[in-house]
Amino acid sequence: MLNTKTSFYFLLISLGSLSVKAQDSLSLFKTINNQYNVERNFKAQYYYNPASMSGYSSSSFSEFGVGYQGSNENMYRQQLGNGDKGLTIKATSFKKLKPNRFVWGNASYQNIKTGVIRWNENLDYDRIAPYAAADSVGGKLNVERYQFAGGYLQKMNRWTVAGQVSYLAQLGYRSRDPRLRSTTSDLRINAGVNYKVFREYEVGIFGEFSKYTQNNSLTFQSALGRPYVYQMVGLGYSNNLFNGGTTPSSTFEEFGVKGGLQISGKGGNDFYLQASIGRANNIKSYKNTGNTFYDTSDLADENFQFEGAKFFDFNEKHRIGLLANFTSSVKTGSEYGYSVNSVASMTQIFKRKAFRRENYITAVKGFYQYQQDHFSITATPFYGYEEIKERRLYPNAGQKFVYSYFGLNVDYKQQINENQVLTFQPYFSKRAVNKSINALTATGNVSVDEWILQDNNFQASDITTFGTSLRYDFKLEKLPAFFVSAQYQSQKIQKKNNNFAGASIGITF
């Protein structure tokens, strides 16, 4: 991780140098209102096409911040843990070099200690599930994350071309049995081209290539015994041939591609329509003793997304928008079978599809903003409908969940004086379970069956969330603007509360 650390700190210095010229022409309120534009987050998918980043901000900005956060969960999925706490350092920047040239970047470092995790000895569980290693003991996990990204955009008459590269590396480890060491790397390369067809109307195409790797190893130092390690294949079942190794190791290799089309007016400020389709294949290989890895599963993810938004302005103070989104993800798991010729030799004899997970989400969001010279208020109500179907063969088992989501996010910014701004962001959301079908079957292992039933029970539970954040920006003479912020959130699940709190300080310039 030393080279990754060096790259991270180098990028922090580079980001800080992007905006050495202060924006004296803007008041602090206007600077903050632009830099933390709610509409930008509202239509975040629009900027997935890097060629549309020219409309990301009307002026250059940078931020550097340090924060600490912690969560305590009383109702949770065991394979994700009962909370975490730790430090985050991050920097972001967007720079207009010339009217036709833009650059942007971000970098972050996290040092997190999770709560107790059971039935999962991997990072990025949602990405590799159900093919995770698992045991009944688990424990707390130390996780370090290093992330950085950078992009460049160039306009040439009617054409706009842009690209972005991002990289995320993780290190997870535990100093007690079972001693897990897990590393991941996630590289993504995005590119996009827009063409202005008529006045303010543009048509664009964009694409992404991704490569993901995860390496895991489990070791035991106790001579008095160790937990049994399962190689899970979904809904409580596991691969009997590869279960129980003394020094199990696994590798996940994933390659993905995605492409999309976008149509917009006035840089997305009037309307936009976009659609994308992608596919990724994640292959798991397993090794116990010796130097031979055996492929055990292949998880294919086919995804599709469509989104459209329209905005209206009234009297330069009122702005209204409506956004609709549909997302689908279908994961198909294929598993390998082997014949054991000898203790040291195995031959693959079949590959069969045995697992399928379908996830469909439809969402509608509203946007209303009222803005004056010294304050602004923005409300974004939303409603969503989600359907999840998960099933496997050999043997047959399955479960289904149908959810409705609704809620409201509010952003209120108030100028206190020329050099002070206060931001208040309360929010509320509710997940209501419309339907829950349990077609699970007993595995014959009491501990595993209890875990799977608890996990099903969590997924079949309503969730109510309340939260708020408060931020104070202030500027001193001849110095950049400083900020302090705090956030609190409470979730209620089956009459139990999960709480989150965080605080951060930093500078904007």
PDB file of C-alpha atoms in Angstrom, residues 12-274:
ATOM      1  CA  LEU A  12      -3.941  15.978  -2.617  1.00  0.00           C
ATOM      2  CA  ILE A  13      -1.162  18.469  -3.333  1.00  0.00           C
ATOM      3  CA  SER A  14      -2.116  18.580  -7.019  1.00  0.00           C
ATOM      4  CA  LEU A  15      -5.786  19.191  -6.240  1.00  0.00           C
ATOM      5  CA  GLY A  16      -4.901  22.012  -3.890  1.00  0.00           C
ATOM      6  CA  SER A  17      -2.918  23.740  -6.619  1.00  0.00           C
ATOM      7  CA  LEU A  18      -5.856  23.748  -9.063  1.00  0.00           C
ATOM      8  CA  SER A  19      -7.572  26.755  -7.478  1.00  0.00           C
ATOM      9  CA  VAL A  20      -4.844  29.035  -6.155  1.00  0.00           C
ATOM     10  CA  LYS A  21      -6.707  32.057  -7.407  1.00  0.00           C
ATOM     11  CA  ALA A  22      -9.418  33.073  -4.923  1.00  0.00           C
ATOM     12  CA  GLN A  23     -12.876  33.868  -6.237  1.00  0.00           C
ATOM     13  CA  ASP A  24     -13.013  37.374  -4.839  1.00  0.00           C
ATOM     14  CA  SER A  25     -15.721  38.396  -7.294  1.00  0.00           C
ATOM     15  CA  LEU A  26     -18.277  36.166  -5.555  1.00  0.00           C
ATOM     16  CA  SER A  27     -19.684  36.618  -2.079  1.00  0.00           C
ATOM     17  CA  LEU A  28     -19.241  33.717   0.309  1.00  0.00           C
ATOM     18  CA  PHE A  29     -22.944  32.883   0.105  1.00  0.00           C
ATOM     19  CA  LYS A  30     -22.912  32.708  -3.703  1.00  0.00           C
ATOM     20  CA  THR A  31     -19.732  30.645  -3.642  1.00  0.00           C
ATOM     21  CA  ILE A  32     -21.157  28.115  -1.184  1.00  0.00           C
ATOM     22  CA  ASN A  33     -24.523  28.044  -2.938  1.00  0.00           C
ATOM     23  CA  ASN A  34     -22.790  27.171  -6.206  1.00  0.00           C
ATOM     24  CA  GLN A  35     -20.220  24.791  -4.779  1.00  0.00           C
ATOM     25  CA  TYR A  36     -22.849  22.723  -2.943  1.00  0.00           C
ATOM     26  CA  ASN A  37     -25.624  23.006  -5.488  1.00  0.00           C
ATOM     27  CA  VAL A  38     -28.464  20.629  -4.573  1.00  0.00           C
ATOM     28  CA  GLU A  39     -29.525  20.279  -8.189  1.00  0.00           C
ATOM     29  CA  ARG A  40     -26.080  18.903  -9.047  1.00  0.00           C
ATOM     30  CA  ASN A  41     -26.662  15.983  -6.680  1.00  0.00           C
ATOM     31  CA  PHE A  42     -30.267  15.650  -7.835  1.00  0.00           C
ATOM     32  CA  LYS A  43     -29.126  14.867 -11.386  1.00  0.00           C
ATOM     33  CA  ALA A  44     -25.856  13.141 -10.502  1.00  0.00           C
ATOM     34  CA  GLN A  45     -26.385  10.442 -13.164  1.00  0.00           C
ATOM     35  CA  TYR A  46     -26.244  13.111 -15.854  1.00  0.00           C
ATOM     36  CA  TYR A  47     -22.557  13.661 -15.087  1.00  0.00           C
ATOM     37  CA  TYR A  48     -21.790   9.969 -15.494  1.00  0.00           C
ATOM     38  CA  ASN A  49     -21.034  11.084 -19.055  1.00  0.00           C
ATOM     39  CA  PRO A  50     -17.751  13.008 -18.551  1.00  0.00           C
ATOM     40  CA  ALA A  51     -18.425  15.053 -21.713  1.00  0.00           C
ATOM     41  CA  SER A  52     -21.286  16.741 -19.806  1.00  0.00           C
ATOM     42  CA  MET A  53     -19.005  17.988 -17.011  1.00  0.00           C
ATOM     43  CA  SER A  54     -18.632  21.439 -18.622  1.00  0.00           C
ATOM     44  CA  GLY A  55     -21.968  22.348 -17.010  1.00  0.00           C
ATOM     45  CA  TYR A  56     -21.000  20.951 -13.612  1.00  0.00           C
ATOM     46  CA  SER A  57     -20.283  24.376 -12.114  1.00  0.00           C
ATOM     47  CA  SER A  58     -20.319  28.017 -13.249  1.00  0.00           C
ATOM     48  CA  SER A  59     -17.029  28.667 -11.439  1.00  0.00           C
ATOM     49  CA  SER A  60     -13.966  26.825 -10.162  1.00  0.00           C
ATOM     50  CA  PHE A  61     -13.811  25.479  -6.619  1.00  0.00           C
ATOM     51  CA  SER A  62     -11.808  23.201  -4.328  1.00  0.00           C
ATOM     52  CA  GLU A  63     -12.320  21.696  -0.893  1.00  0.00           C
ATOM     53  CA  PHE A  64     -10.173  19.875   1.636  1.00  0.00           C
ATOM     54  CA  GLY A  65     -11.732  18.303   4.730  1.00  0.00           C
ATOM     55  CA  VAL A  66     -11.131  15.926   7.620  1.00  0.00           C
ATOM     56  CA  GLY A  67     -13.962  14.091   9.341  1.00  0.00           C
ATOM     57  CA  TYR A  68     -14.737  11.439  11.923  1.00  0.00           C
ATOM     58  CA  GLN A  69     -17.855   9.293  11.956  1.00  0.00           C
ATOM     59  CA  GLY A  70     -19.330   6.417  13.890  1.00  0.00           C
ATOM     60  CA  SER A  71     -22.432   4.244  13.768  1.00  0.00           C
ATOM     61  CA  ASN A  72     -23.998   1.844  16.243  1.00  0.00           C
ATOM     62  CA  GLU A  73     -26.553  -0.613  14.888  1.00  0.00           C
ATOM     63  CA  ASN A  74     -28.829  -2.779  16.983  1.00  0.00           C
ATOM     64  CA  MET A  75     -30.666  -4.309  14.016  1.00  0.00           C
ATOM     65  CA  TYR A  76     -28.413  -5.258  11.113  1.00  0.00           C
ATOM     66  CA  ARG A  77     -27.327  -7.881   8.586  1.00  0.00           C
ATOM     67  CA  GLN A  78     -24.644  -9.970  10.261  1.00  0.00           C
ATOM     68  CA  GLN A  79     -22.492 -10.214   7.136  1.00  0.00           C
ATOM     69  CA  LEU A  80     -22.269  -6.392   6.974  1.00  0.00           C
ATOM     70  CA  GLY A  81     -21.537  -5.791  10.666  1.00  0.00           C
ATOM     71  CA  ASN A  82     -23.119  -3.805  13.480  1.00  0.00           C
ATOM     72  CA  GLY A  83     -21.562  -0.430  12.689  1.00  0.00           C
ATOM     73  CA  ASP A  84     -18.196   1.217  12.164  1.00  0.00           C
ATOM     74  CA  LYS A  85     -16.133   4.209  13.199  1.00  0.00           C
ATOM     75  CA  GLY A  86     -13.161   6.001  11.767  1.00  0.00           C
ATOM     76  CA  LEU A  87     -11.420   8.875  10.056  1.00  0.00           C
ATOM     77  CA  THR A  88     -11.907  10.288   6.561  1.00  0.00           C
ATOM     78  CA  ILE A  89      -9.656  12.735   4.699  1.00  0.00           C
ATOM     79  CA  LYS A  90     -10.849  13.992   1.336  1.00  0.00           C
ATOM     80  CA  ALA A  91     -10.190  16.628  -1.289  1.00  0.00           C
ATOM     81  CA  THR A  92     -12.204  17.649  -4.367  1.00  0.00           C
ATOM     82  CA  SER A  93     -11.631  20.197  -7.088  1.00  0.00           C
ATOM     83  CA  PHE A  94     -13.216  21.481 -10.297  1.00  0.00           C
ATOM     84  CA  LYS A  95     -11.282  23.950 -12.448  1.00  0.00           C
ATOM     85  CA  LYS A  96     -12.131  25.946 -15.563  1.00  0.00           C
ATOM     86  CA  LEU A  97      -8.729  26.349 -17.211  1.00  0.00           C
ATOM     87  CA  LYS A  98     -10.206  28.132 -20.227  1.00  0.00           C
ATOM     88  CA  PRO A  99     -13.742  28.649 -21.571  1.00  0.00           C
ATOM     89  CA  ASN A 100     -13.327  25.427 -23.569  1.00  0.00           C
ATOM     90  CA  ARG A 101     -11.141  23.409 -21.192  1.00  0.00           C
ATOM     91  CA  PHE A 102     -11.952  21.871 -17.794  1.00  0.00           C
ATOM     92  CA  VAL A 103     -10.266  19.544 -15.311  1.00  0.00           C
ATOM     93  CA  TRP A 104     -11.528  17.973 -12.114  1.00  0.00           C
ATOM     94  CA  GLY A 105     -10.398  15.495  -9.522  1.00  0.00           C
ATOM     95  CA  ASN A 106     -10.924  14.070  -6.078  1.00  0.00           C
ATOM     96  CA  ALA A 107      -9.033  11.971  -3.569  1.00  0.00           C
ATOM     97  CA  SER A 108      -9.844  10.423  -0.220  1.00  0.00           C
ATOM     98  CA  TYR A 109      -8.402   8.250   2.515  1.00  0.00           C
ATOM     99  CA  GLN A 110     -10.405   6.336   5.116  1.00  0.00           C
ATOM    100  CA  ASN A 111      -9.257   4.424   8.173  1.00  0.00           C
ATOM    101  CA  ILE A 112     -12.256   2.507   9.492  1.00  0.00           C
ATOM    102  CA  LYS A 113     -12.783  -0.082  12.191  1.00  0.00           C
ATOM    103  CA  THR A 114     -15.951  -2.079  11.718  1.00  0.00           C
ATOM    104  CA  GLY A 115     -18.129  -3.651  14.354  1.00  0.00           C
ATOM    105  CA  VAL A 116     -18.506  -7.405  14.600  1.00  0.00           C
ATOM    106  CA  ILE A 117     -18.995  -9.067  11.194  1.00  0.00           C
ATOM    107  CA  ARG A 118     -20.108 -12.701  10.974  1.00  0.00           C
ATOM    108  CA  TRP A 119     -20.752 -15.020   8.045  1.00  0.00           C
ATOM    109  CA  ASN A 120     -18.569 -12.957   5.731  1.00  0.00           C
ATOM    110  CA  GLU A 121     -14.799 -13.025   5.284  1.00  0.00           C
ATOM    111  CA  ASN A 122     -14.599 -10.710   2.281  1.00  0.00           C
ATOM    112  CA  LEU A 123     -14.701  -7.028   1.410  1.00  0.00           C
ATOM    113  CA  ASP A 124     -17.358  -5.623  -0.950  1.00  0.00           C
ATOM    114  CA  TYR A 125     -19.915  -8.236   0.056  1.00  0.00           C
ATOM    115  CA  ASP A 126     -22.722  -6.864  -2.126  1.00  0.00           C
ATOM    116  CA  ARG A 127     -20.470  -7.064  -5.182  1.00  0.00           C
ATOM    117  CA  ILE A 128     -19.419 -10.711  -4.846  1.00  0.00           C
ATOM    118  CA  ALA A 129     -22.436 -12.201  -3.027  1.00  0.00           C
ATOM    119  CA  PRO A 130     -23.447 -14.956  -2.756  1.00  0.00           C
ATOM    120  CA  TYR A 131     -19.950 -16.388  -3.375  1.00  0.00           C
ATOM    121  CA  ALA A 132     -18.327 -15.252  -0.133  1.00  0.00           C
ATOM    122  CA  ALA A 133     -16.274 -17.172   2.407  1.00  0.00           C
ATOM    123  CA  ALA A 134     -18.050 -17.364   5.769  1.00  0.00           C
ATOM    124  CA  ASP A 135     -17.661 -18.619   9.311  1.00  0.00           C
ATOM    125  CA  SER A 136     -19.620 -18.327  12.529  1.00  0.00           C
ATOM    126  CA  VAL A 137     -16.931 -16.383  14.463  1.00  0.00           C
ATOM    127  CA  GLY A 138     -15.825 -13.445  12.324  1.00  0.00           C
ATOM    128  CA  GLY A 139     -14.948 -10.356  14.336  1.00  0.00           C
ATOM    129  CA  LYS A 140     -14.057  -6.708  13.989  1.00  0.00           C
ATOM    130  CA  LEU A 141     -12.167  -5.613  10.899  1.00  0.00           C
ATOM    131  CA  ASN A 142      -9.671  -2.828  10.224  1.00  0.00           C
ATOM    132  CA  VAL A 143     -10.190  -1.299   6.782  1.00  0.00           C
ATOM    133  CA  GLU A 144      -8.116   1.278   4.901  1.00  0.00           C
ATOM    134  CA  ARG A 145      -9.418   2.818   1.669  1.00  0.00           C
ATOM    135  CA  TYR A 146      -7.518   4.934  -0.836  1.00  0.00           C
ATOM    136  CA  GLN A 147      -9.436   6.557  -3.687  1.00  0.00           C
ATOM    137  CA  PHE A 148      -8.569   9.083  -6.355  1.00  0.00           C
ATOM    138  CA  ALA A 149     -10.000  10.206  -9.683  1.00  0.00           C
ATOM    139  CA  GLY A 150      -9.213  12.774 -12.337  1.00  0.00           C
ATOM    140  CA  GLY A 151     -10.905  13.997 -15.497  1.00  0.00           C
ATOM    141  CA  TYR A 152     -10.270  16.282 -18.467  1.00  0.00           C
ATOM    142  CA  LEU A 153     -12.697  17.926 -20.931  1.00  0.00           C
ATOM    143  CA  GLN A 154     -12.029  19.771 -24.191  1.00  0.00           C
ATOM    144  CA  LYS A 155     -14.518  21.639 -26.366  1.00  0.00           C
ATOM    145  CA  MET A 156     -13.865  21.968 -30.115  1.00  0.00           C
ATOM    146  CA  ASN A 157     -16.543  23.896 -32.016  1.00  0.00           C
ATOM    147  CA  ARG A 158     -19.632  21.650 -31.854  1.00  0.00           C
ATOM    148  CA  TRP A 159     -17.738  18.728 -30.327  1.00  0.00           C
ATOM    149  CA  THR A 160     -16.944  18.011 -26.681  1.00  0.00           C
ATOM    150  CA  VAL A 161     -14.660  15.142 -25.687  1.00  0.00           C
ATOM    151  CA  ALA A 162     -13.777  14.090 -22.149  1.00  0.00           C
ATOM    152  CA  GLY A 163     -12.351  11.267 -20.117  1.00  0.00           C
ATOM    153  CA  GLN A 164     -11.981  10.260 -16.495  1.00  0.00           C
ATOM    154  CA  VAL A 165      -9.906   7.671 -14.643  1.00  0.00           C
ATOM    155  CA  SER A 166     -10.749   6.554 -11.092  1.00  0.00           C
ATOM    156  CA  TYR A 167      -9.118   4.045  -8.773  1.00  0.00           C
ATOM    157  CA  LEU A 168     -10.118   2.607  -5.403  1.00  0.00           C
ATOM    158  CA  ALA A 169      -7.882   0.348  -3.284  1.00  0.00           C
ATOM    159  CA  GLN A 170      -8.783  -1.304   0.021  1.00  0.00           C
ATOM    160  CA  LEU A 171      -6.937  -3.241   2.666  1.00  0.00           C
ATOM    161  CA  GLY A 172      -8.894  -5.173   5.293  1.00  0.00           C
ATOM    162  CA  TYR A 173      -7.263  -7.162   8.068  1.00  0.00           C
ATOM    163  CA  ARG A 174      -7.910  -8.739  11.464  1.00  0.00           C
ATOM    164  CA  SER A 175      -5.282  -9.502  14.127  1.00  0.00           C
ATOM    165  CA  ARG A 176      -7.295 -12.268  15.847  1.00  0.00           C
ATOM    166  CA  ASP A 177      -8.426 -15.663  14.573  1.00  0.00           C
ATOM    167  CA  PRO A 178      -9.780 -16.029  11.985  1.00  0.00           C
ATOM    168  CA  ARG A 179      -7.021 -13.717  10.685  1.00  0.00           C
ATOM    169  CA  LEU A 180      -8.354 -12.258   7.478  1.00  0.00           C
ATOM    170  CA  ARG A 181      -6.259 -10.282   5.036  1.00  0.00           C
ATOM    171  CA  SER A 182      -8.143  -8.898   2.048  1.00  0.00           C
ATOM    172  CA  THR A 183      -7.059  -6.440  -0.627  1.00  0.00           C
ATOM    173  CA  THR A 184      -9.099  -4.992  -3.475  1.00  0.00           C
ATOM    174  CA  SER A 185      -8.423  -2.788  -6.465  1.00  0.00           C
ATOM    175  CA  ASP A 186     -11.088  -1.180  -8.629  1.00  0.00           C
ATOM    176  CA  LEU A 187     -10.042   0.676 -11.797  1.00  0.00           C
ATOM    177  CA  ARG A 188     -12.575   2.519 -13.952  1.00  0.00           C
ATOM    178  CA  ILE A 189     -11.960   4.383 -17.208  1.00  0.00           C
ATOM    179  CA  ASN A 190     -14.778   6.579 -18.567  1.00  0.00           C
ATOM    180  CA  ALA A 191     -14.952   8.440 -21.853  1.00  0.00           C
ATOM    181  CA  GLY A 192     -17.641  10.504 -23.555  1.00  0.00           C
ATOM    182  CA  VAL A 193     -18.290  12.548 -26.694  1.00  0.00           C
ATOM    183  CA  ASN A 194     -21.035  15.171 -27.101  1.00  0.00           C
ATOM    184  CA  TYR A 195     -22.117  16.882 -30.314  1.00  0.00           C
ATOM    185  CA  LYS A 196     -24.196  20.079 -30.434  1.00  0.00           C
ATOM    186  CA  VAL A 197     -26.823  19.326 -33.073  1.00  0.00           C
ATOM    187  CA  PHE A 198     -28.851  22.549 -32.867  1.00  0.00           C
ATOM    188  CA  ARG A 199     -28.516  25.640 -30.666  1.00  0.00           C
ATOM    189  CA  GLU A 200     -28.412  24.339 -27.075  1.00  0.00           C
ATOM    190  CA  TYR A 201     -29.287  20.722 -27.873  1.00  0.00           C
ATOM    191  CA  GLU A 202     -26.608  18.048 -27.567  1.00  0.00           C
ATOM    192  CA  VAL A 203     -26.370  14.345 -28.279  1.00  0.00           C
ATOM    193  CA  GLY A 204     -23.727  12.307 -26.507  1.00  0.00           C
ATOM    194  CA  ILE A 205     -22.352   8.804 -26.208  1.00  0.00           C
ATOM    195  CA  PHE A 206     -20.308   7.503 -23.308  1.00  0.00           C
ATOM    196  CA  GLY A 207     -18.700   4.299 -22.166  1.00  0.00           C
ATOM    197  CA  GLU A 208     -16.850   2.721 -19.277  1.00  0.00           C
ATOM    198  CA  PHE A 209     -14.330  -0.066 -18.829  1.00  0.00           C
ATOM    199  CA  SER A 210     -13.723  -1.491 -15.354  1.00  0.00           C
ATOM    200  CA  LYS A 211     -11.360  -4.022 -13.845  1.00  0.00           C
ATOM    201  CA  TYR A 212     -11.825  -5.274 -10.281  1.00  0.00           C
ATOM    202  CA  THR A 213      -9.683  -7.660  -8.235  1.00  0.00           C
ATOM    203  CA  GLN A 214     -10.055  -8.997  -4.690  1.00  0.00           C
ATOM    204  CA  ASN A 215      -7.549 -11.285  -2.945  1.00  0.00           C
ATOM    205  CA  ASN A 216      -8.370 -12.940   0.387  1.00  0.00           C
ATOM    206  CA  SER A 217      -6.573 -15.257   2.771  1.00  0.00           C
ATOM    207  CA  LEU A 218      -7.524 -16.718   6.146  1.00  0.00           C
ATOM    208  CA  THR A 219      -5.007 -18.016   8.668  1.00  0.00           C
ATOM    209  CA  PHE A 220      -5.280 -19.418  12.201  1.00  0.00           C
ATOM    210  CA  GLN A 221      -2.720 -19.341  14.990  1.00  0.00           C
ATOM    211  CA  SER A 222      -4.687 -20.980  17.783  1.00  0.00           C
ATOM    212  CA  ALA A 223      -3.773 -24.611  18.400  1.00  0.00           C
ATOM    213  CA  LEU A 224      -6.975 -25.256  20.342  1.00  0.00           C
ATOM    214  CA  GLY A 225      -9.287 -25.274  17.350  1.00  0.00           C
ATOM    215  CA  ARG A 226     -10.684 -23.021  14.670  1.00  0.00           C
ATOM    216  CA  PRO A 227     -14.058 -22.276  13.132  1.00  0.00           C
ATOM    217  CA  TYR A 228     -15.240 -24.156  10.093  1.00  0.00           C
ATOM    218  CA  VAL A 229     -14.950 -22.054   6.919  1.00  0.00           C
ATOM    219  CA  TYR A 230     -17.739 -22.268   4.356  1.00  0.00           C
ATOM    220  CA  GLN A 231     -17.536 -21.315   0.684  1.00  0.00           C
ATOM    221  CA  MET A 232     -21.094 -19.996   0.321  1.00  0.00           C
ATOM    222  CA  VAL A 233     -23.134 -20.326  -2.875  1.00  0.00           C
ATOM    223  CA  GLY A 234     -26.372 -18.631  -1.815  1.00  0.00           C
ATOM    224  CA  LEU A 235     -29.284 -18.810   0.631  1.00  0.00           C
ATOM    225  CA  GLY A 236     -27.283 -20.771   3.221  1.00  0.00           C
ATOM    226  CA  TYR A 237     -25.839 -23.441   0.935  1.00  0.00           C
ATOM    227  CA  SER A 238     -22.111 -23.930   0.441  1.00  0.00           C
ATOM    228  CA  ASN A 239     -19.627 -25.779  -1.757  1.00  0.00           C
ATOM    229  CA  ASN A 240     -18.903 -29.001   0.126  1.00  0.00           C
ATOM    230  CA  LEU A 241     -15.812 -29.772  -1.960  1.00  0.00           C
ATOM    231  CA  PHE A 242     -14.023 -26.563  -0.963  1.00  0.00           C
ATOM    232  CA  ASN A 243     -15.380 -26.052   2.568  1.00  0.00           C
ATOM    233  CA  GLY A 244     -13.239 -26.250   5.673  1.00  0.00           C
ATOM    234  CA  GLY A 245      -9.723 -25.543   4.408  1.00  0.00           C
ATOM    235  CA  THR A 246      -6.917 -24.903   6.899  1.00  0.00           C
ATOM    236  CA  THR A 247      -5.475 -21.914   4.982  1.00  0.00           C
ATOM    237  CA  PRO A 248      -8.209 -21.009   2.475  1.00  0.00           C
ATOM    238  CA  SER A 249      -7.450 -18.320  -0.101  1.00  0.00           C
ATOM    239  CA  SER A 250      -9.632 -16.903  -2.840  1.00  0.00           C
ATOM    240  CA  THR A 251      -9.376 -14.465  -5.715  1.00  0.00           C
ATOM    241  CA  PHE A 252     -12.121 -12.538  -7.512  1.00  0.00           C
ATOM    242  CA  GLU A 253     -11.420 -11.128 -10.980  1.00  0.00           C
ATOM    243  CA  GLU A 254     -14.011  -8.946 -12.667  1.00  0.00           C
ATOM    244  CA  PHE A 255     -14.091  -7.184 -16.025  1.00  0.00           C
ATOM    245  CA  GLY A 256     -16.963  -4.917 -16.974  1.00  0.00           C
ATOM    246  CA  VAL A 257     -18.090  -2.691 -19.833  1.00  0.00           C
ATOM    247  CA  LYS A 258     -20.906  -0.166 -20.073  1.00  0.00           C
ATOM    248  CA  GLY A 259     -22.165   2.107 -22.816  1.00  0.00           C
ATOM    249  CA  GLY A 260     -24.851   4.742 -23.057  1.00  0.00           C
ATOM    250  CA  LEU A 261     -26.595   7.478 -25.012  1.00  0.00           C
ATOM    251  CA  GLN A 262     -27.570  10.951 -23.789  1.00  0.00           C
ATOM    252  CA  ILE A 263     -29.717  13.795 -25.170  1.00  0.00           C
ATOM    253  CA  SER A 264     -29.838  17.137 -23.361  1.00  0.00           C
ATOM    254  CA  GLY A 265     -30.840  20.773 -23.667  1.00  0.00           C
ATOM    255  CA  LYS A 266     -28.852  23.708 -22.246  1.00  0.00           C
ATOM    256  CA  GLY A 267     -26.271  21.474 -20.647  1.00  0.00           C
ATOM    257  CA  GLY A 268     -28.900  19.492 -18.770  1.00  0.00           C
ATOM    258  CA  ASN A 269     -30.403  22.625 -17.199  1.00  0.00           C
ATOM    259  CA  ASP A 270     -33.511  22.380 -19.408  1.00  0.00           C
ATOM    260  CA  PHE A 271     -33.900  18.613 -19.796  1.00  0.00           C
ATOM    261  CA  TYR A 272     -31.987  15.424 -20.399  1.00  0.00           C
ATOM    262  CA  LEU A 273     -32.662  11.817 -21.354  1.00  0.00           C
ATOM    263  CA  GLN A 274     -30.120   9.056 -21.032  1.00  0.00           C
TER     264      GLN A 274
END
